[in-house]
Backbone as a ProteinNet text record, in pm:
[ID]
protein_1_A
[PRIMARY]
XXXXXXXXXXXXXXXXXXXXXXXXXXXXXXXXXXXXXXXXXXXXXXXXXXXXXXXXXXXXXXXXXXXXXXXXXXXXXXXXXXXXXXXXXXXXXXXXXXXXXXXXXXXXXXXXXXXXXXXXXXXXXXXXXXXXXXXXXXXXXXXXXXXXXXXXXXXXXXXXXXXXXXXXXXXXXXXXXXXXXXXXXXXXXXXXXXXXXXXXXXXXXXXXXXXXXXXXXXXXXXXXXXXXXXXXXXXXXXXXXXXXXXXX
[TERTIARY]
11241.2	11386	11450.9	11527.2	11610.7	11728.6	11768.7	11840.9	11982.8	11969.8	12162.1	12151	12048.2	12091.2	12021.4	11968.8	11949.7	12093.9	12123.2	12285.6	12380.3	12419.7	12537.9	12527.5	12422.7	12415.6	12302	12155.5	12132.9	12177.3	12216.7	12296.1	12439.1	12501.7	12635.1	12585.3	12506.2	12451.2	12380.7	12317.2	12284.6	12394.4	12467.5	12613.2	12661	12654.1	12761.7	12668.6	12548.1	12465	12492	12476.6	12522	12677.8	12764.4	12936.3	12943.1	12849.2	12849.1	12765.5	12626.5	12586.6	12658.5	12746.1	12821.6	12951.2	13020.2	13120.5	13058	12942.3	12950.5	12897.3	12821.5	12800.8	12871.2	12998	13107.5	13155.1	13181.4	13256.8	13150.6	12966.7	12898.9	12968.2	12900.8	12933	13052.1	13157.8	13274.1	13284.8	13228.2	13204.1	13091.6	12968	12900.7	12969.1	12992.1	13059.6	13194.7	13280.1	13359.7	13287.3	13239.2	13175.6	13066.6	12969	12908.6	12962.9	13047.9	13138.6	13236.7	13239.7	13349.4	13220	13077.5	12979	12944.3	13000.4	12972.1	13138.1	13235.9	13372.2	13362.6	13438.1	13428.1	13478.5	13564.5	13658	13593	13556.5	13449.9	13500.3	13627.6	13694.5	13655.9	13661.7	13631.8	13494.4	13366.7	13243.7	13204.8	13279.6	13234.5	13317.7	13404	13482.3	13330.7	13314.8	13229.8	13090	13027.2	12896.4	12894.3	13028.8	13095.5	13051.7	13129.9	13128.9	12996.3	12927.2	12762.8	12705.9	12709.7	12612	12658.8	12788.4	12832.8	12811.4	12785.5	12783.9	12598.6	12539.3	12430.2	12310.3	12420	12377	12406.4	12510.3	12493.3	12472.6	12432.2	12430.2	12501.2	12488.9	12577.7	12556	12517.9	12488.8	12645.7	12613.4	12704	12847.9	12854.3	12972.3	12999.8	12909.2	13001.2	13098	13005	13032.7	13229.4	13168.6	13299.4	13442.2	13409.7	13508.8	13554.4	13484.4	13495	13590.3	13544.3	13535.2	13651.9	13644.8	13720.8	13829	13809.4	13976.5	14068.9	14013.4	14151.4	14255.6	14200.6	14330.9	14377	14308.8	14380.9	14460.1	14433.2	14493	14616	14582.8	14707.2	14635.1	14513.4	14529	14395.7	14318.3	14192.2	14128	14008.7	13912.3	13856.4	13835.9	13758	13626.6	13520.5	13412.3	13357.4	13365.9	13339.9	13336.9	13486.5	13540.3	13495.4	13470.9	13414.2	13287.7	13205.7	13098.5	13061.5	13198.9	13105.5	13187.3	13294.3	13333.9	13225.5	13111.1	13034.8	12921.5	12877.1	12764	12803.7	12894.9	13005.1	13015.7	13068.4	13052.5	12926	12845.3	12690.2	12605.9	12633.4	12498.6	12597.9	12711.9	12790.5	12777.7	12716.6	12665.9	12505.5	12416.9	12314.9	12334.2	12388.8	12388.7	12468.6	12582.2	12666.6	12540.8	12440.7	12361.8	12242.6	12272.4	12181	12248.9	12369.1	12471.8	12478.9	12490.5	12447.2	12309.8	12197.9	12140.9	12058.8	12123.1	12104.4	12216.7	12300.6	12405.5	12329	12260.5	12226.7	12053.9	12048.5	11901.8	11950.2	12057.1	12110.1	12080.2	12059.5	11980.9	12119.9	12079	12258.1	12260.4	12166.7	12225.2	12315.3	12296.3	12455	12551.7	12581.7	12680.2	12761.9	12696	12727.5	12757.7	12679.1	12756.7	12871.6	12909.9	13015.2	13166.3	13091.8	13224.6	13251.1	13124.3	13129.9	13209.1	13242.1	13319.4	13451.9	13476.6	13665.6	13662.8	13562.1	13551.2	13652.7	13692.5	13791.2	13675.1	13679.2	13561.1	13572.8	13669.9	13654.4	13589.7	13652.3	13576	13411.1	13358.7	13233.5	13179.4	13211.4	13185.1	13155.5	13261.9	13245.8	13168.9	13187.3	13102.2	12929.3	12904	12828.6	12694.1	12787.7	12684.4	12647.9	12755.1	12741.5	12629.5	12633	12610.8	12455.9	12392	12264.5	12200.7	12331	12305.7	12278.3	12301.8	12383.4	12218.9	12132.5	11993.4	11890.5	11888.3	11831.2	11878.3	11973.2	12053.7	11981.8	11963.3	11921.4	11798.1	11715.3	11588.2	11625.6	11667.6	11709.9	11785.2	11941.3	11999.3	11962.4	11874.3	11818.4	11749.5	11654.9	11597.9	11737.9	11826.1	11958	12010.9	12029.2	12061.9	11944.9	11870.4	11753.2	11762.3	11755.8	11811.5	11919.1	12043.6	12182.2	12153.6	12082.7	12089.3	11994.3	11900.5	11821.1	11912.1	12010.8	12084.7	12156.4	12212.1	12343.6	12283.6	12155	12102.4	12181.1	12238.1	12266.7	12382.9	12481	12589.3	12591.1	12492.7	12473.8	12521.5	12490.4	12514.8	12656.3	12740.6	12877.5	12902	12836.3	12870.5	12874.6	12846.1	12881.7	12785.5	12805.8	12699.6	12621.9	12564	12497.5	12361.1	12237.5	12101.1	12035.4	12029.3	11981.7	12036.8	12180.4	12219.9	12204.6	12198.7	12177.2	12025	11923.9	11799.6	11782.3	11899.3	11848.2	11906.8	12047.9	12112.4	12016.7	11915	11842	11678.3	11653.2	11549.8	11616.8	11725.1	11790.2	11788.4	11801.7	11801.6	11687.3	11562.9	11485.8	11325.7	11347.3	11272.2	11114.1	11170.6	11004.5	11060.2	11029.2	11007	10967	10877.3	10781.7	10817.1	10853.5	10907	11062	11171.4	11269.3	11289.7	11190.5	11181.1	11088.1	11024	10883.7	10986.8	11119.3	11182.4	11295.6	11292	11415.9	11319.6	11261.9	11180.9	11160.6	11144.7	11104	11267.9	11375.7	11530.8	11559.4	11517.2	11553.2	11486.4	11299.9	11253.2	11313.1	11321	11388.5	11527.8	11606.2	11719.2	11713.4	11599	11581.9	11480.1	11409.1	11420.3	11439.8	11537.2	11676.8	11688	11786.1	11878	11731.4	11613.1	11503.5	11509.6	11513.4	11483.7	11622.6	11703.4	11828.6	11870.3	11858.8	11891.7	11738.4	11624	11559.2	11604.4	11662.7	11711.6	11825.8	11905.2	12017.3	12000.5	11866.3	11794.8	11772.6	11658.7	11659.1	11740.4	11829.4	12000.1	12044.5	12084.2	12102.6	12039.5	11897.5	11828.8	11828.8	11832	11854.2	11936	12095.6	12175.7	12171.7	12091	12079.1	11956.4	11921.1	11791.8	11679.3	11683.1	11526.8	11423.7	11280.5	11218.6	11211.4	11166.7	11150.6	11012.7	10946.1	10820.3	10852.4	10722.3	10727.5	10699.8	10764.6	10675.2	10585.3	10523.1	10466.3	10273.5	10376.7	10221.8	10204.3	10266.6	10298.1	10289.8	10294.9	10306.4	10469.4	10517.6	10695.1	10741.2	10875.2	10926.6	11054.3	11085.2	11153.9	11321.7	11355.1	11488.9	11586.1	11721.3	11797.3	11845.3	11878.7	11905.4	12013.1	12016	12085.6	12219.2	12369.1	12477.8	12549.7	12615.1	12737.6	12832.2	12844.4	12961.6	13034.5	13161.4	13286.2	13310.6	13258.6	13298.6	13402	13502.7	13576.5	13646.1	13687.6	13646.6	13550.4	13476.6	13361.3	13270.4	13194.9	13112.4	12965.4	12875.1	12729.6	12623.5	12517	12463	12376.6	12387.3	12342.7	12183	12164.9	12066.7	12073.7	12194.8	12134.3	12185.5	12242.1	12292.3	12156.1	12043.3	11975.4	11876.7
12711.9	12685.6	12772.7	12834.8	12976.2	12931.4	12928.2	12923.5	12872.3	12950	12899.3	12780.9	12760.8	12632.5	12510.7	12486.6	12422.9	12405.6	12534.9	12480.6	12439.9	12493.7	12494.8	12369	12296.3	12188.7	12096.7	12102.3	12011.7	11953.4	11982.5	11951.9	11864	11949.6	11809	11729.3	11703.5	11605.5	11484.8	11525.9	11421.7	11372.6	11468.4	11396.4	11302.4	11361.2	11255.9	11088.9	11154.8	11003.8	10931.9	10981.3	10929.5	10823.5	10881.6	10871.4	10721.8	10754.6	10673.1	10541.8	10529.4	10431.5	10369.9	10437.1	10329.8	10271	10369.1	10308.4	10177.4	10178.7	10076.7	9919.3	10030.7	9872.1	9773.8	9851.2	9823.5	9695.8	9735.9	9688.1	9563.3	9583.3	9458.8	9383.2	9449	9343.8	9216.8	9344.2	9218.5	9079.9	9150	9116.1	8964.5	9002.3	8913.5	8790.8	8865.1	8710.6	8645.2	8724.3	8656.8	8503.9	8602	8497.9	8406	8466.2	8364.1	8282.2	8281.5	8153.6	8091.2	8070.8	8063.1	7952.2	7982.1	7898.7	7744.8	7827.9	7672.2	7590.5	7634.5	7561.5	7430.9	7342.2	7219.7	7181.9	7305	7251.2	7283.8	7204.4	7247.9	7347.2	7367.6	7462.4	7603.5	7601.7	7699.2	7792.4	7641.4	7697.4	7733	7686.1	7727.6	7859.4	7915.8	8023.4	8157.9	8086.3	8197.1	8225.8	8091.4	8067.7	8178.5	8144.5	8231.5	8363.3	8423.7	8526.9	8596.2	8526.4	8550.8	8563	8508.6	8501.7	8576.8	8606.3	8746.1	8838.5	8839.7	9042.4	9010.5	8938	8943.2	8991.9	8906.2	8941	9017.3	9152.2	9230.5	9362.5	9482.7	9625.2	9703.6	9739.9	9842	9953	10000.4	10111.1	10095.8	9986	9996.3	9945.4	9856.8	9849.8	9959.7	10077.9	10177.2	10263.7	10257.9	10306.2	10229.1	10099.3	10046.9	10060.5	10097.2	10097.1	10259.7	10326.8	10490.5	10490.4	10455.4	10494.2	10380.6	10251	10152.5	10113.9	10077.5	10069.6	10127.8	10304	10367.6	10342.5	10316	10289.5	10183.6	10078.1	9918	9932.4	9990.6	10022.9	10105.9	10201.3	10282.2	10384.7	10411.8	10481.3	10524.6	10631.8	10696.5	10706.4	10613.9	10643.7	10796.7	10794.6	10904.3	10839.9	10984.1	10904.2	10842.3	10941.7	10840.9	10696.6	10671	10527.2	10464	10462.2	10402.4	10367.5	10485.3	10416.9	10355	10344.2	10220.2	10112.6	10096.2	9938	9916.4	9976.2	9901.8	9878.1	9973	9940.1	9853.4	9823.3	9732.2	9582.5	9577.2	9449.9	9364.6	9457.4	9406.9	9407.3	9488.7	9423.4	9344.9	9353.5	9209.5	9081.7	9053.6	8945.1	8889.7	8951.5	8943.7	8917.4	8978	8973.2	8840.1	8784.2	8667.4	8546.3	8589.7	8428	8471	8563.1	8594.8	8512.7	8502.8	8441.4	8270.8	8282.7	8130.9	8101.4	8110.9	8105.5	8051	8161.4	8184.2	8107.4	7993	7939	7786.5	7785.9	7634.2	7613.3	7723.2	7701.1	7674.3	7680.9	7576.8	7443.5	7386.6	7264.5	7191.4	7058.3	7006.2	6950.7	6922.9	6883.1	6963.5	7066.8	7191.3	7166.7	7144.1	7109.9	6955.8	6895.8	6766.1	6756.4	6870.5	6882.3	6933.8	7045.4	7122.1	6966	6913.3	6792.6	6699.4	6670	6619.1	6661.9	6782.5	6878.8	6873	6854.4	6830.2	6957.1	7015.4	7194.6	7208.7	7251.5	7279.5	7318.6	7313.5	7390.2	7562.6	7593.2	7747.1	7799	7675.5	7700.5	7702.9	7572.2	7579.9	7638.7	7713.1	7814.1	7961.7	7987.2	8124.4	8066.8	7926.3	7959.2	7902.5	7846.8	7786.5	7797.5	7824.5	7822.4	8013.1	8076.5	8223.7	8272.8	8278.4	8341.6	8254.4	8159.1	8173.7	8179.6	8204.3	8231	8337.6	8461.9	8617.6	8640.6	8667.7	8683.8	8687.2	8548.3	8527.4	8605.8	8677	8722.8	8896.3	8916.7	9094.8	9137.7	9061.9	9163.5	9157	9020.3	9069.3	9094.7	9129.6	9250.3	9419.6	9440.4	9551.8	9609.5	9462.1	9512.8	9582.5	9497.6	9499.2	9653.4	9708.2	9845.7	9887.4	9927.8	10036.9	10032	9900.8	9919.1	9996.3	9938.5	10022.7	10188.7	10213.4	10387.9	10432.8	10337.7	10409	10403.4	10281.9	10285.9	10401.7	10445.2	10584.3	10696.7	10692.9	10788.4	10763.8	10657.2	10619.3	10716.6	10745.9	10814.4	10975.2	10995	11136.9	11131	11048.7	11031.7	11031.2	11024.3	11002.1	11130.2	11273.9	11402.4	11370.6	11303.5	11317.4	11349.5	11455.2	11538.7	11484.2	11395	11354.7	11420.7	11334.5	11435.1	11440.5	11335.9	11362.9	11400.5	11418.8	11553.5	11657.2	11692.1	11821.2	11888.4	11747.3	11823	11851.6	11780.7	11826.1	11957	11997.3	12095.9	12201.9	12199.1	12281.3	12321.1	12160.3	12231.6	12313.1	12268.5	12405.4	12496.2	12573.9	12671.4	12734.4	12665	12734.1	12728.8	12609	12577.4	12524.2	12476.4	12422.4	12246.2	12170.9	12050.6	12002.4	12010.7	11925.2	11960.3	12081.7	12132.5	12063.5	12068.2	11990.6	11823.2	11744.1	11653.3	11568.1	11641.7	11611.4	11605.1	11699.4	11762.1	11575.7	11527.9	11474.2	11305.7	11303	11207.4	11163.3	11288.7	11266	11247.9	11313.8	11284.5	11120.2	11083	10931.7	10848.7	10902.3	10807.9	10829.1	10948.2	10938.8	10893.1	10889.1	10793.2	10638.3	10614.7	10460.4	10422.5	10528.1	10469.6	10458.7	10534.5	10516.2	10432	10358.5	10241.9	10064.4	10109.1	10047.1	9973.9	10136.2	10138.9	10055.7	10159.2	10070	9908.8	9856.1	9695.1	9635.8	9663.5	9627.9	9620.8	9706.2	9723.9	9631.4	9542.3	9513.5	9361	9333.7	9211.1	9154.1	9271.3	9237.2	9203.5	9274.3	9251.9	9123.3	9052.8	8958.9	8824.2	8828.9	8726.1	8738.4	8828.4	8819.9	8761.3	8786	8739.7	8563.9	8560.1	8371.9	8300.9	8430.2	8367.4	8380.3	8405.9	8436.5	8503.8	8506.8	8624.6	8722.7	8842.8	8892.8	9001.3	8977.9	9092.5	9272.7	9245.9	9425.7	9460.4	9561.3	9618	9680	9725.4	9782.9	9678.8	9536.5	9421.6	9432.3	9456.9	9434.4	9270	9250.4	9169	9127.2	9000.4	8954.6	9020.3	9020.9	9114.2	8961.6	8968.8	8864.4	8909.4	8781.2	8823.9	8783.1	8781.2	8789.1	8661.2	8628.9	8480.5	8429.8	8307.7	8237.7	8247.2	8243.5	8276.6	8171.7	8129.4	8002.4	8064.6	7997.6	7969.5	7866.8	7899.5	7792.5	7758.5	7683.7	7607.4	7500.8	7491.5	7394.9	7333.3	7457.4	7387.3	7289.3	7316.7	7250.1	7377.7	7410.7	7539.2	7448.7	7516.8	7518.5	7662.4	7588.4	7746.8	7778.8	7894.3	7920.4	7818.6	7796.9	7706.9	7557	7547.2	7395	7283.6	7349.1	7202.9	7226	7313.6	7301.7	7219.6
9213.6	9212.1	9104.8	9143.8	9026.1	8963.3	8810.2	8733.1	8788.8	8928.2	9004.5	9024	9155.8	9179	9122.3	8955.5	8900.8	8829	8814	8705.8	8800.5	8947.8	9065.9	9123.1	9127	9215.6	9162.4	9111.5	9054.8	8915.7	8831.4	8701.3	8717	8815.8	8853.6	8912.1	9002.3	9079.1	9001.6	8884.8	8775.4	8727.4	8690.4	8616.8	8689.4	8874.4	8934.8	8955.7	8960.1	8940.8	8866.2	8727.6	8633.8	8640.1	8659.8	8683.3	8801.7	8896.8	8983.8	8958.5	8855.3	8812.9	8718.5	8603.8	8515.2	8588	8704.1	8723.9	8821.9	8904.3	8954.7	8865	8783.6	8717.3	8664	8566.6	8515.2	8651	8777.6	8837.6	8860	8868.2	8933	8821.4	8675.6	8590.8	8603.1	8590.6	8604	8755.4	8857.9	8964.9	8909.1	8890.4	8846.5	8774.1	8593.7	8530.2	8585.5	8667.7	8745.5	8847.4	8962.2	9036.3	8976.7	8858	8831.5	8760.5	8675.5	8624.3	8743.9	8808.5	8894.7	9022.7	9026.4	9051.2	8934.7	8841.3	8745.4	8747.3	8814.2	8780.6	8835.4	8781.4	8785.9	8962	8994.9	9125.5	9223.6	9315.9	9435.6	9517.7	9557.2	9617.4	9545.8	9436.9	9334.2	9395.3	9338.9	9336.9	9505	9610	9759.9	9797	9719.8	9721.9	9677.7	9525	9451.9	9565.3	9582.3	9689.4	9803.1	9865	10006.5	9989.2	9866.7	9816.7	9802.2	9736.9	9733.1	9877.4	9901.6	10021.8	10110.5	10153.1	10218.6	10174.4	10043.5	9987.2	10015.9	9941.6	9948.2	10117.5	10189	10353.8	10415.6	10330.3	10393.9	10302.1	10440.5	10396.6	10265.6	10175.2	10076.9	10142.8	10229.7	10328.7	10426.9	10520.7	10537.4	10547.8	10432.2	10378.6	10306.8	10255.1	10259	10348.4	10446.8	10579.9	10649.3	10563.6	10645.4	10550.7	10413.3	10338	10344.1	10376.6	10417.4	10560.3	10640.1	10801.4	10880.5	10814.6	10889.6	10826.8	10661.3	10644.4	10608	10647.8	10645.4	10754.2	10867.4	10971	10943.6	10960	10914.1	10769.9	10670.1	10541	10522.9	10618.8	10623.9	10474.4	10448.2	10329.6	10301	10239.7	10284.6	10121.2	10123.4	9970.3	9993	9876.6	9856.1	9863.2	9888.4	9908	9774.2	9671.7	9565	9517.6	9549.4	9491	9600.1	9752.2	9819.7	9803.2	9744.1	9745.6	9594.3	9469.4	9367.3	9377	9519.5	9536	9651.9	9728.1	9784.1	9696.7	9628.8	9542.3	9440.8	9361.8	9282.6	9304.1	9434.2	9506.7	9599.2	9634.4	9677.5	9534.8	9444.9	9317.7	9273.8	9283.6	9180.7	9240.6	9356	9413.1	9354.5	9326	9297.9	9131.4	9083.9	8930.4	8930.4	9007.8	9001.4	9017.6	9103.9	9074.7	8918	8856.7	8762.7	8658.6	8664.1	8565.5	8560	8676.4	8724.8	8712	8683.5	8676.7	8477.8	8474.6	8314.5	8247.9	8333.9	8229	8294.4	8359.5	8409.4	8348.8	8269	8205	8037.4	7997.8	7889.3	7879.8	7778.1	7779.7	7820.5	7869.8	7846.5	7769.5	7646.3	7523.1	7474.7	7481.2	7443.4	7492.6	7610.3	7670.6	7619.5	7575.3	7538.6	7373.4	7290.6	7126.8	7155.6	7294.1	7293.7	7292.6	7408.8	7410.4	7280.1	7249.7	7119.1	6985.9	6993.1	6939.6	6948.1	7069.1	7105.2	7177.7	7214.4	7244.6	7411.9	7399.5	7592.8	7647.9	7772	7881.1	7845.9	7837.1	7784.7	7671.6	7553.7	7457.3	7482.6	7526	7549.6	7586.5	7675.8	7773.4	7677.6	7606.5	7513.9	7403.8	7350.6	7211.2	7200.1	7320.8	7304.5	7455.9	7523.3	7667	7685.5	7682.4	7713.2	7576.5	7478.2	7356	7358.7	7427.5	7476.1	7621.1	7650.3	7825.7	7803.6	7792.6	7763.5	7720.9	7679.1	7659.6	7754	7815.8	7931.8	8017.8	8061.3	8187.1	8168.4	8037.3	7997.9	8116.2	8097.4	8150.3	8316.1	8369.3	8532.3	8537.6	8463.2	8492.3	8501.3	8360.5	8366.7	8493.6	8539.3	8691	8797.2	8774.7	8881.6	8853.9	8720.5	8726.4	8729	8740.4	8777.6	8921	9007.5	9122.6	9169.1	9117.2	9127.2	9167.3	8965.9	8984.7	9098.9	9179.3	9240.4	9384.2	9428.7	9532.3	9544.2	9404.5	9422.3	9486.1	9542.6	9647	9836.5	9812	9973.4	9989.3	9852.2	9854	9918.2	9928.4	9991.8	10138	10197.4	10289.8	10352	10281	10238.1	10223.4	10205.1	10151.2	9997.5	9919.6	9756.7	9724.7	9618.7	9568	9437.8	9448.9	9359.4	9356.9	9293.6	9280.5	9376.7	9488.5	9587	9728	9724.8	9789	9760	9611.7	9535.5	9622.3	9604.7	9655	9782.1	9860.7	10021.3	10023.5	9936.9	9919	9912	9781	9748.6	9845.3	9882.8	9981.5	10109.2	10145.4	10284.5	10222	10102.6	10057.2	10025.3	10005.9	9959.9	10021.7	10100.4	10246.6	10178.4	10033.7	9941.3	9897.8	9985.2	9985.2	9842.6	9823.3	9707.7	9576.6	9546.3	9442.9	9413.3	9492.3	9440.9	9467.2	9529.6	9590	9482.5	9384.9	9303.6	9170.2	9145.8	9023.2	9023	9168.2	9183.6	9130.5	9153	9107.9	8973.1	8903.5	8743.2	8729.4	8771.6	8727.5	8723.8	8842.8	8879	8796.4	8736.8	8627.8	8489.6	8441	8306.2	8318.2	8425	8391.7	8405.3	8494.3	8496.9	8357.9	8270.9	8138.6	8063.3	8052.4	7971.1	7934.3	8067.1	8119.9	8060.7	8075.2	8058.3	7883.5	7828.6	7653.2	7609.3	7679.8	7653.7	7610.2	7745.8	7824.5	7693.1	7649.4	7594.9	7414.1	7397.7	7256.8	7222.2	7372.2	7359.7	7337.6	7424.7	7432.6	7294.1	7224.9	7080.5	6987.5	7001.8	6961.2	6951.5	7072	7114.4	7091.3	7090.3	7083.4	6887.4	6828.3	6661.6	6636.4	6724.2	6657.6	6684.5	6762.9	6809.5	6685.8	6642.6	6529.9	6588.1	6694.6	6782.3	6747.9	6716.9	6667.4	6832.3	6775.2	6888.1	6931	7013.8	6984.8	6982.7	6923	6919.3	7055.3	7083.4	7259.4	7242.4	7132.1	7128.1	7110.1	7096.1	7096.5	6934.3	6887.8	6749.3	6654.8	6528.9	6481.6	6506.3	6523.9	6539	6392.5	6431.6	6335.9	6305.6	6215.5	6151.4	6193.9	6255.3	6314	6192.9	6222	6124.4	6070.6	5973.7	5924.2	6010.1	6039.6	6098.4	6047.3	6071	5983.4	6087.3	5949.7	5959.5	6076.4	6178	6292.3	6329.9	6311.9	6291.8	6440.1	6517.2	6628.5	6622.6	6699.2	6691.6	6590	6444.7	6340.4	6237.9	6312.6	6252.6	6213.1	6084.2	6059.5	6066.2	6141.3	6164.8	6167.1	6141	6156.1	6297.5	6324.8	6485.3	6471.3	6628.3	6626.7	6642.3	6509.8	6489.6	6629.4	6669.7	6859.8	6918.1	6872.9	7002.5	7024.3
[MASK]
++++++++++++++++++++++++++++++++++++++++++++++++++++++++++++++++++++++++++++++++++++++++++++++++++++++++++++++++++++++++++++++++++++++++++++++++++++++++++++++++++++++++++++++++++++++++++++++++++++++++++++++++++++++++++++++++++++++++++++++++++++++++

């Protein structure tokens, strides 16, 4: 493969991978803690709205709900995506279904003794919700999200299909050109692993993060001796100051 079309077409094609995995995640994300809070709301109308929601994105294609947000609602819309933005409101809205029961999930593995210092507190459901249920929900949720984007970046391959030049249009680009399969097909592979461990080292560093600031010890990955997490520090709930930990 020669100097051109490593710089002309595989190099943007990473970028646009790139471009296309944060913007969709951005959108699962919000997608996710939307609907997954919206599964814990008190109003049943609420939680069979969020459910609905799930289980339709979940049952179907991001293939081709791209297809349909490309191809079908420009006439009914009166108005034409680009293929881009089409394809990170389908990839956007099908992993933001999956990550929405990750949320749910990880807020109903709270003990409900938490839930019950929160009332004890005078705490609003919002409050509880931000100071007390998320901030040890939010830990638990890291490592199967991380699975969920490594998925993602490996989905932004469907986008080719679409004409968007990402890395693996780049390589079909480049094998018509150069009629050697294995060579850019073998190059496109190691692209897709060093960005999925990235995103890996990353989501792992954030974990640690996270679980410190809860007082958690946390292991070495490396199988290490625990490394001493950070002191517990006074948090003013409800007016009331405690130190992390102690509701649990």
């Amino acid at each position: 493969m020669t100097a051109g079309l490593w710089q002309h077409w595989v190099l943007p094609g990473i970028w646009i991978t790139i471009q296309l995995t944060v913007y969709s995640a951005a959108l699962a994300a919000l997608v996710a803690f939307g609907i997954g809070l919206a599964r814990a709301h008190r109003s049943r109308l609420v939680r069979f709205l969020a459910a609905a929601y799930t289980e339709i994105f979940r049952g179907t294609s991001a293939l081709v709900l791209m297809f349909w947000l490309f191809f079908v609602l420009p006439p009914l819309a009166g108005w034409q995506l680009v293929p881009m933005w089409a394809a990170v409101l389908a990839l956007g809205l099908s992993y933001g279904a999956y990550g929405a029961e990750i949320v749910r999930g990880a807020l109903n593995s709270v003990p409900p003794a938490q839930r019950e210092a929160g009332i004890a507190l005078s705490l609003t459901p919002w409050q509880r919700m931000r100071l007390v249920l998320l901030p040890q929900a939010v830990p638990e949720m890291i490592p199967p999200f991380c699975n969920l984007l490594v998925e993602l970046l490996k989905g932004t391959a469907l986008v080719s299909l679409l004409g968007v030049g990402d890395v693996s249009f780049a390589a079909y680009l480049v094998r018509l050109a150069t009629q050697d399969s294995a060579q850019i097909y073998s190059v496109t592979l190691v692209i897709y692993f060093v960005l999925a461990f990235a995103i890996t080292r990353g989501m792992k560093a954030l974990e640690r993060r996270t679980k410190a600031n809860l007082g958690i010890s946390t292991q070495d990955p490396g199988g290490g001796a625990r490394t001493p997490a950070k002191a517990r520090k006074p948090v003013a709930v409800g007016g009331t100051t405690a130190a992390r930990g102690d509701l649990r």
